[in-house]
PDB file of C-alpha atoms in Angstrom:
ATOM      1  CA  GLY A   1      -3.007  10.600 -32.210  1.00 58.00           C
ATOM      2  CA  ALA A   2      -1.010  12.496 -29.635  1.00 82.00           C
ATOM      3  CA  GLY A   3       0.336  10.523 -26.745  1.00 92.00           C
ATOM      4  CA  VAL A   4       1.069  11.551 -23.190  1.00 95.00           C
ATOM      5  CA  SER A   5       3.407  14.507 -23.068  1.00 95.00           C
ATOM      6  CA  GLN A   6       5.540  15.722 -20.199  1.00 96.00           C
ATOM      7  CA  SER A   7       7.544  18.849 -19.613  1.00 96.00           C
ATOM      8  CA  PRO A   8      10.268  19.676 -19.081  1.00 96.00           C
ATOM      9  CA  SER A   9      12.142  16.658 -20.389  1.00 95.00           C
ATOM     10  CA  ASN A  10      15.067  17.490 -18.131  1.00 96.00           C
ATOM     11  CA  LYS A  11      15.249  19.590 -14.991  1.00 97.00           C
ATOM     12  CA  VAL A  12      18.325  20.404 -12.964  1.00 98.00           C
ATOM     13  CA  THR A  13      17.779  22.162  -9.670  1.00 97.00           C
ATOM     14  CA  GLU A  14      19.597  22.954  -6.482  1.00 97.00           C
ATOM     15  CA  LYS A  15      18.852  21.274  -3.209  1.00 97.00           C
ATOM     16  CA  GLY A  16      16.126  23.098  -1.330  1.00 97.00           C
ATOM     17  CA  LYS A  17      14.405  24.571  -4.383  1.00 98.00           C
ATOM     18  CA  ASP A  18      10.847  23.761  -5.435  1.00 98.00           C
ATOM     19  CA  VAL A  19      10.113  22.165  -8.818  1.00 98.00           C
ATOM     20  CA  GLU A  20       6.981  21.634 -10.887  1.00 98.00           C
ATOM     21  CA  LEU A  21       6.606  18.855 -13.416  1.00 98.00           C
ATOM     22  CA  ARG A  22       3.794  18.872 -15.946  1.00 97.00           C
ATOM     23  CA  CYS A  23       1.830  16.093 -17.604  1.00 97.00           C
ATOM     24  CA  ASP A  24      -0.633  16.329 -20.496  1.00 96.00           C
ATOM     25  CA  PRO A  25      -2.601  13.086 -20.748  1.00 95.00           C
ATOM     26  CA  ILE A  26      -4.150  11.605 -23.856  1.00 94.00           C
ATOM     27  CA  SER A  27      -7.347  13.462 -24.678  1.00 91.00           C
ATOM     28  CA  GLY A  28     -10.371  11.728 -23.199  1.00 89.00           C
ATOM     29  CA  HIS A  29      -8.427   9.680 -20.669  1.00 91.00           C
ATOM     30  CA  THR A  30      -9.996  10.110 -17.271  1.00 89.00           C
ATOM     31  CA  ALA A  31      -7.350   8.326 -15.214  1.00 90.00           C
ATOM     32  CA  LEU A  32      -3.899   9.830 -14.657  1.00 93.00           C
ATOM     33  CA  TYR A  33      -0.979   8.348 -12.751  1.00 94.00           C
ATOM     34  CA  TRP A  34       2.442   9.520 -11.623  1.00 96.00           C
ATOM     35  CA  TYR A  35       5.324   7.099 -11.126  1.00 96.00           C
ATOM     36  CA  ARG A  36       8.958   7.559 -10.196  1.00 96.00           C
ATOM     37  CA  GLN A  37      11.859   5.608 -11.652  1.00 94.00           C
ATOM     38  CA  SER A  38      15.069   5.717  -9.681  1.00 92.00           C
ATOM     39  CA  LEU A  39      18.196   3.577  -9.539  1.00 84.00           C
ATOM     40  CA  GLY A  40      17.687   2.500  -5.990  1.00 76.00           C
ATOM     41  CA  GLN A  41      13.926   1.978  -5.913  1.00 80.00           C
ATOM     42  CA  GLY A  42      13.021   0.973  -9.458  1.00 87.00           C
ATOM     43  CA  LEU A  43       9.609   2.043 -10.711  1.00 91.00           C
ATOM     44  CA  GLU A  44       7.143   3.018  -8.016  1.00 92.00           C
ATOM     45  CA  PHE A  45       3.652   4.450  -7.928  1.00 93.00           C
ATOM     46  CA  LEU A  46       3.212   7.957  -6.537  1.00 95.00           C
ATOM     47  CA  ILE A  47      -0.330   9.246  -7.030  1.00 94.00           C
ATOM     48  CA  TYR A  48      -3.473   8.577  -9.053  1.00 90.00           C
ATOM     49  CA  PHE A  49      -6.369  10.748 -10.267  1.00 91.00           C
ATOM     50  CA  GLN A  50      -9.675   9.464 -11.582  1.00 87.00           C
ATOM     51  CA  GLY A  51     -12.306  11.916 -12.741  1.00 83.00           C
ATOM     52  CA  ASN A  52     -13.555  14.131  -9.929  1.00 81.00           C
ATOM     53  CA  SER A  53     -12.747  11.636  -7.185  1.00 84.00           C
ATOM     54  CA  ALA A  54     -10.245  12.435  -4.464  1.00 86.00           C
ATOM     55  CA  PRO A  55      -6.768  11.408  -5.607  1.00 89.00           C
ATOM     56  CA  ASP A  56      -5.065   8.309  -4.273  1.00 88.00           C
ATOM     57  CA  LYS A  57      -1.919   9.715  -2.665  1.00 91.00           C
ATOM     58  CA  SER A  58      -0.794   6.509  -1.033  1.00 90.00           C
ATOM     59  CA  GLY A  59       2.499   6.361  -2.934  1.00 91.00           C
ATOM     60  CA  LEU A  60       3.787   9.847  -2.184  1.00 95.00           C
ATOM     61  CA  PRO A  61       7.066   9.433  -0.243  1.00 94.00           C
ATOM     62  CA  SER A  62       6.750  12.547   1.906  1.00 94.00           C
ATOM     63  CA  ASP A  63       4.650  15.662   2.432  1.00 96.00           C
ATOM     64  CA  ARG A  64       7.075  17.574   0.229  1.00 97.00           C
ATOM     65  CA  PHE A  65       5.367  15.922  -2.722  1.00 97.00           C
ATOM     66  CA  SER A  66       1.981  17.048  -3.997  1.00 96.00           C
ATOM     67  CA  ALA A  67       0.045  16.943  -7.232  1.00 96.00           C
ATOM     68  CA  GLU A  68      -3.035  18.473  -8.702  1.00 94.00           C
ATOM     69  CA  ARG A  69      -5.081  17.948 -11.790  1.00 94.00           C
ATOM     70  CA  THR A  70      -6.932  20.895 -13.200  1.00 85.00           C
ATOM     71  CA  GLY A  71     -10.095  20.537 -15.236  1.00 81.00           C
ATOM     72  CA  GLY A  72      -9.708  16.798 -15.359  1.00 77.00           C
ATOM     73  CA  SER A  73      -6.839  17.086 -17.797  1.00 90.00           C
ATOM     74  CA  VAL A  74      -3.367  18.541 -17.176  1.00 95.00           C
ATOM     75  CA  SER A  75      -1.586  17.516 -14.001  1.00 96.00           C
ATOM     76  CA  THR A  76       1.286  19.126 -12.126  1.00 97.00           C
ATOM     77  CA  LEU A  77       3.539  17.286  -9.695  1.00 98.00           C
ATOM     78  CA  THR A  78       5.234  19.625  -7.235  1.00 98.00           C
ATOM     79  CA  ILE A  79       8.229  18.771  -5.101  1.00 98.00           C
ATOM     80  CA  GLN A  80       9.053  21.279  -2.403  1.00 98.00           C
ATOM     81  CA  ARG A  81      12.471  21.743  -0.825  1.00 98.00           C
ATOM     82  CA  THR A  82      14.040  19.187  -3.142  1.00 98.00           C
ATOM     83  CA  GLN A  83      16.577  16.732  -1.790  1.00 97.00           C
ATOM     84  CA  GLN A  84      19.239  14.774  -3.654  1.00 96.00           C
ATOM     85  CA  GLU A  85      17.299  11.561  -3.161  1.00 94.00           C
ATOM     86  CA  ASP A  86      14.491  13.093  -5.241  1.00 96.00           C
ATOM     87  CA  SER A  87      16.698  12.732  -8.326  1.00 96.00           C
ATOM     88  CA  ALA A  88      14.865  10.344 -10.619  1.00 96.00           C
ATOM     89  CA  VAL A  89      12.811  10.102 -13.773  1.00 95.00           C
ATOM     90  CA  TYR A  90       9.198  11.044 -13.124  1.00 97.00           C
ATOM     91  CA  LEU A  91       6.756   9.276 -15.417  1.00 96.00           C
ATOM     92  CA  CYS A  92       3.162  10.150 -16.088  1.00 96.00           C
ATOM     93  CA  ALA A  93       0.605   7.727 -17.501  1.00 95.00           C
ATOM     94  CA  SER A  94      -3.018   7.976 -18.494  1.00 94.00           C
ATOM     95  CA  SER A  95      -5.772   5.533 -19.300  1.00 91.00           C
ATOM     96  CA  LEU A  96      -9.408   5.245 -20.120  1.00 87.00           C
ATOM     97  CA  PHE A  97     -11.106   4.082 -16.968  1.00 73.00           C
ATOM     98  CA  SER A  98     -13.437   1.141 -17.195  1.00 66.00           C
ATOM     99  CA  GLY A  99     -12.964  -0.062 -13.661  1.00 64.00           C
ATOM    100  CA  ALA A 100     -11.087  -3.114 -14.884  1.00 65.00           C
ATOM    101  CA  SER A 101      -7.534  -3.883 -13.893  1.00 66.00           C
ATOM    102  CA  THR A 102      -6.805  -4.606 -17.536  1.00 73.00           C
ATOM    103  CA  ASP A 103      -6.993  -0.940 -18.500  1.00 82.00           C
ATOM    104  CA  THR A 104      -3.824  -0.119 -20.411  1.00 88.00           C
ATOM    105  CA  GLN A 105      -1.786   2.742 -19.052  1.00 91.00           C
ATOM    106  CA  TYR A 106       0.007   4.833 -21.672  1.00 93.00           C
ATOM    107  CA  PHE A 107       3.217   6.426 -20.508  1.00 95.00           C
ATOM    108  CA  GLY A 108       4.838   9.702 -21.345  1.00 95.00           C
ATOM    109  CA  PRO A 109       8.576  10.037 -22.001  1.00 93.00           C
ATOM    110  CA  GLY A 110       9.264  11.239 -18.476  1.00 95.00           C
ATOM    111  CA  THR A 111      10.991  14.171 -16.821  1.00 96.00           C
ATOM    112  CA  ARG A 112      14.517  13.545 -15.625  1.00 96.00           C
ATOM    113  CA  LEU A 113      15.048  15.482 -12.400  1.00 97.00           C
ATOM    114  CA  THR A 114      18.552  16.064 -11.082  1.00 97.00           C
ATOM    115  CA  VAL A 115      18.993  17.688  -7.687  1.00 97.00           C
ATOM    116  CA  LEU A 116      22.484  19.040  -7.108  1.00 95.00           C
TER     117      LEU A 116
ATOM    118  CA  ALA B   1      -0.445  -7.249  -1.445  1.00 73.00           C
ATOM    119  CA  GLN B   2       0.940  -7.761  -4.900  1.00 80.00           C
ATOM    120  CA  SER B   3       4.560  -8.125  -5.960  1.00 87.00           C
ATOM    121  CA  VAL B   4       6.592  -9.067  -9.010  1.00 93.00           C
ATOM    122  CA  THR B   5       9.989 -10.719  -9.246  1.00 96.00           C
ATOM    123  CA  GLN B   6      11.998 -10.704 -12.428  1.00 97.00           C
ATOM    124  CA  LEU B   7      14.509 -13.462 -12.016  1.00 95.00           C
ATOM    125  CA  ASP B   8      17.236 -12.019 -14.227  1.00 95.00           C
ATOM    126  CA  SER B   9      18.483  -8.459 -14.058  1.00 95.00           C
ATOM    127  CA  HIS B  10      20.462  -8.904 -17.285  1.00 96.00           C
ATOM    128  CA  VAL B  11      20.058 -11.244 -20.259  1.00 97.00           C
ATOM    129  CA  SER B  12      22.472 -11.482 -23.162  1.00 97.00           C
ATOM    130  CA  VAL B  13      21.488 -13.213 -26.393  1.00 97.00           C
ATOM    131  CA  SER B  14      22.827 -13.464 -29.911  1.00 97.00           C
ATOM    132  CA  GLU B  15      20.810 -12.037 -32.753  1.00 97.00           C
ATOM    133  CA  GLY B  16      18.527 -14.685 -34.204  1.00 97.00           C
ATOM    134  CA  THR B  17      18.410 -16.819 -31.040  1.00 97.00           C
ATOM    135  CA  PRO B  18      15.444 -17.157 -28.658  1.00 97.00           C
ATOM    136  CA  VAL B  19      14.832 -14.764 -25.796  1.00 97.00           C
ATOM    137  CA  LEU B  20      13.354 -15.785 -22.436  1.00 98.00           C
ATOM    138  CA  LEU B  21      12.621 -13.267 -19.708  1.00 98.00           C
ATOM    139  CA  ARG B  22      11.346 -14.775 -16.485  1.00 98.00           C
ATOM    140  CA  CYS B  23       8.721 -13.251 -14.226  1.00 97.00           C
ATOM    141  CA  ASN B  24       6.990 -14.540 -11.103  1.00 96.00           C
ATOM    142  CA  TYR B  25       4.183 -12.678  -9.372  1.00 92.00           C
ATOM    143  CA  SER B  26       2.398 -12.692  -6.076  1.00 88.00           C
ATOM    144  CA  SER B  27      -1.146 -11.466  -5.778  1.00 78.00           C
ATOM    145  CA  SER B  28      -3.997 -12.029  -3.397  1.00 69.00           C
ATOM    146  CA  TYR B  29      -6.497 -12.256  -6.215  1.00 72.00           C
ATOM    147  CA  SER B  30      -6.576 -13.052  -9.903  1.00 76.00           C
ATOM    148  CA  PRO B  31      -4.204 -10.467 -11.287  1.00 82.00           C
ATOM    149  CA  SER B  32      -3.834  -8.647 -14.540  1.00 87.00           C
ATOM    150  CA  LEU B  33      -0.313  -8.915 -15.882  1.00 91.00           C
ATOM    151  CA  PHE B  34       1.606  -6.807 -18.354  1.00 94.00           C
ATOM    152  CA  TRP B  35       4.980  -6.626 -20.023  1.00 97.00           C
ATOM    153  CA  TYR B  36       6.338  -3.183 -20.863  1.00 97.00           C
ATOM    154  CA  VAL B  37       9.524  -2.337 -22.764  1.00 97.00           C
ATOM    155  CA  GLN B  38      11.664   0.746 -22.287  1.00 94.00           C
ATOM    156  CA  HIS B  39      14.212   1.682 -24.920  1.00 92.00           C
ATOM    157  CA  PRO B  40      17.057   4.002 -23.861  1.00 85.00           C
ATOM    158  CA  ASN B  41      15.790   7.482 -23.022  1.00 78.00           C
ATOM    159  CA  LYS B  42      12.279   6.557 -24.105  1.00 83.00           C
ATOM    160  CA  GLY B  43       9.002   6.031 -22.304  1.00 86.00           C
ATOM    161  CA  LEU B  44       7.443   2.712 -21.441  1.00 93.00           C
ATOM    162  CA  GLN B  45       5.638   0.895 -24.237  1.00 94.00           C
ATOM    163  CA  LEU B  46       3.139  -1.899 -23.704  1.00 94.00           C
ATOM    164  CA  LEU B  47       4.226  -5.207 -25.264  1.00 96.00           C
ATOM    165  CA  LEU B  48       1.284  -7.331 -24.167  1.00 95.00           C
ATOM    166  CA  LYS B  49      -1.186  -7.923 -21.372  1.00 92.00           C
ATOM    167  CA  TYR B  50      -2.950 -10.876 -19.801  1.00 91.00           C
ATOM    168  CA  THR B  51      -6.666 -10.349 -19.387  1.00 80.00           C
ATOM    169  CA  SER B  52      -7.761 -13.894 -18.448  1.00 78.00           C
ATOM    170  CA  ALA B  53      -9.206 -14.492 -21.906  1.00 75.00           C
ATOM    171  CA  ALA B  54      -6.344 -16.770 -22.927  1.00 85.00           C
ATOM    172  CA  THR B  55      -3.274 -18.008 -21.103  1.00 89.00           C
ATOM    173  CA  LEU B  56      -0.992 -17.556 -24.116  1.00 94.00           C
ATOM    174  CA  VAL B  57      -0.814 -13.901 -24.998  1.00 94.00           C
ATOM    175  CA  LYS B  58       0.660 -12.543 -28.191  1.00 95.00           C
ATOM    176  CA  GLY B  59       2.074  -9.056 -28.279  1.00 95.00           C
ATOM    177  CA  ILE B  60       3.852  -6.697 -30.578  1.00 95.00           C
ATOM    178  CA  ASN B  61       7.164  -7.334 -32.329  1.00 94.00           C
ATOM    179  CA  GLY B  62       6.845 -11.113 -32.120  1.00 96.00           C
ATOM    180  CA  PHE B  63       6.782 -11.347 -28.318  1.00 97.00           C
ATOM    181  CA  GLU B  64       4.458 -13.636 -26.415  1.00 97.00           C
ATOM    182  CA  ALA B  65       3.926 -14.626 -22.807  1.00 97.00           C
ATOM    183  CA  GLU B  66       2.240 -17.527 -21.085  1.00 95.00           C
ATOM    184  CA  PHE B  67       0.272 -17.172 -17.865  1.00 93.00           C
ATOM    185  CA  LYS B  68       0.735 -20.179 -15.591  1.00 92.00           C
ATOM    186  CA  LYS B  69      -1.346 -19.856 -12.459  1.00 89.00           C
ATOM    187  CA  SER B  70       0.052 -23.016 -10.859  1.00 90.00           C
ATOM    188  CA  GLU B  71       3.562 -21.619 -11.142  1.00 92.00           C
ATOM    189  CA  THR B  72       2.552 -17.965 -10.604  1.00 92.00           C
ATOM    190  CA  SER B  73       4.632 -17.136 -13.645  1.00 95.00           C
ATOM    191  CA  PHE B  74       4.276 -14.926 -16.697  1.00 96.00           C
ATOM    192  CA  HIS B  75       7.448 -15.466 -18.715  1.00 98.00           C
ATOM    193  CA  LEU B  76       8.098 -13.458 -21.883  1.00 98.00           C
ATOM    194  CA  THR B  77       9.563 -15.123 -24.973  1.00 98.00           C
ATOM    195  CA  LYS B  78      10.528 -14.337 -28.532  1.00 98.00           C
ATOM    196  CA  PRO B  79      11.705 -17.010 -30.980  1.00 97.00           C
ATOM    197  CA  SER B  80      14.359 -14.904 -32.682  1.00 97.00           C
ATOM    198  CA  ALA B  81      16.004 -11.841 -31.190  1.00 97.00           C
ATOM    199  CA  HIS B  82      16.621  -8.729 -33.253  1.00 96.00           C
ATOM    200  CA  MET B  83      19.110  -5.984 -32.555  1.00 96.00           C
ATOM    201  CA  SER B  84      16.209  -3.593 -31.972  1.00 95.00           C
ATOM    202  CA  ASP B  85      15.077  -5.741 -29.020  1.00 96.00           C
ATOM    203  CA  ALA B  86      17.920  -4.388 -26.909  1.00 96.00           C
ATOM    204  CA  ALA B  87      16.087  -2.570 -24.122  1.00 96.00           C
ATOM    205  CA  GLU B  88      14.849  -2.957 -20.570  1.00 96.00           C
ATOM    206  CA  TYR B  89      11.764  -5.054 -19.980  1.00 97.00           C
ATOM    207  CA  PHE B  90       9.375  -4.776 -17.046  1.00 97.00           C
ATOM    208  CA  CYS B  91       6.888  -7.328 -15.813  1.00 97.00           C
ATOM    209  CA  VAL B  92       3.961  -5.581 -14.150  1.00 94.00           C
ATOM    210  CA  VAL B  93       0.997  -6.697 -12.051  1.00 90.00           C
ATOM    211  CA  SER B  94      -2.290  -4.968 -11.356  1.00 86.00           C
ATOM    212  CA  ASP B  95      -4.553  -6.271  -8.640  1.00 76.00           C
ATOM    213  CA  PRO B  96      -8.229  -5.975  -9.627  1.00 66.00           C
ATOM    214  CA  PHE B  97      -9.209  -5.192  -6.055  1.00 69.00           C
ATOM    215  CA  THR B  98      -6.704  -2.381  -5.701  1.00 64.00           C
ATOM    216  CA  ALA B  99      -8.394   0.959  -6.280  1.00 55.00           C
ATOM    217  CA  GLY B 100      -7.195   2.772  -9.338  1.00 60.00           C
ATOM    218  CA  ASN B 101      -5.350  -0.140 -10.897  1.00 72.00           C
ATOM    219  CA  LYS B 102      -2.018   0.934  -9.501  1.00 83.00           C
ATOM    220  CA  LEU B 103       0.750  -0.923 -11.262  1.00 88.00           C
ATOM    221  CA  THR B 104       3.452  -2.778  -9.375  1.00 90.00           C
ATOM    222  CA  PHE B 105       6.629  -3.193 -11.384  1.00 93.00           C
ATOM    223  CA  GLY B 106       9.305  -5.836 -11.300  1.00 95.00           C
ATOM    224  CA  GLY B 107      12.917  -4.764 -11.065  1.00 94.00           C
ATOM    225  CA  GLY B 108      13.424  -4.964 -14.814  1.00 95.00           C
ATOM    226  CA  THR B 109      15.537  -7.135 -17.104  1.00 97.00           C
ATOM    227  CA  ARG B 110      18.040  -5.451 -19.343  1.00 96.00           C
ATOM    228  CA  VAL B 111      18.458  -7.295 -22.653  1.00 97.00           C
ATOM    229  CA  LEU B 112      21.654  -7.130 -24.645  1.00 97.00           C
ATOM    230  CA  VAL B 113      21.597  -8.465 -28.215  1.00 97.00           C
ATOM    231  CA  LYS B 114      24.931  -9.435 -29.704  1.00 96.00           C
ATOM    232  CA  PRO B 115      25.438  -9.423 -33.471  1.00 94.00           C
TER     233      PRO B 115
END
């Protein structure tokens, strides 16, 4: 079946512009995660959605970052007033949610963001 | 708090020889542990996961890992490396008491396979 998809695959923007990154999770997966992979920081958690619960935003690095998930499916990560340090690969993952820490997260191919 | 340390940032092996990728974890509780692989310009793929059912876990492509609580380790091995194993490997921990099963990643080990 279809996996997690993300768009765009690459995004180049100028410093100070806003960007939106999109994630389509696997159908039926109720949990959705965003991670960031950068040279300096490795892979780090950003934000998590589960069903209709309030999202866990504890990993967002600043208030320039926000995300929403509409209809319990598609999610958009928005970065306002982008900075060069925002350059990274942004990964989305989804999982069925059983409440167990062994739930497997399935990752999309990522969006490579370059801020000039 | 949970953390993961991958002891080698780079590993170079010859094709057909064993591969060992070392991982140590720190967790307040009994963790869930994963190994993911990332091929160049590709997403992360799950190799295997430890679910407390068995300490020796077998994964895809001939990889396996052994959970050793006394050593807080979860090393990944493969008896015979193949050229297609060249990739970056991540050891990952999930704390069962952390809401949402947020994953904490190790720094990664890049594997080079020489012909």
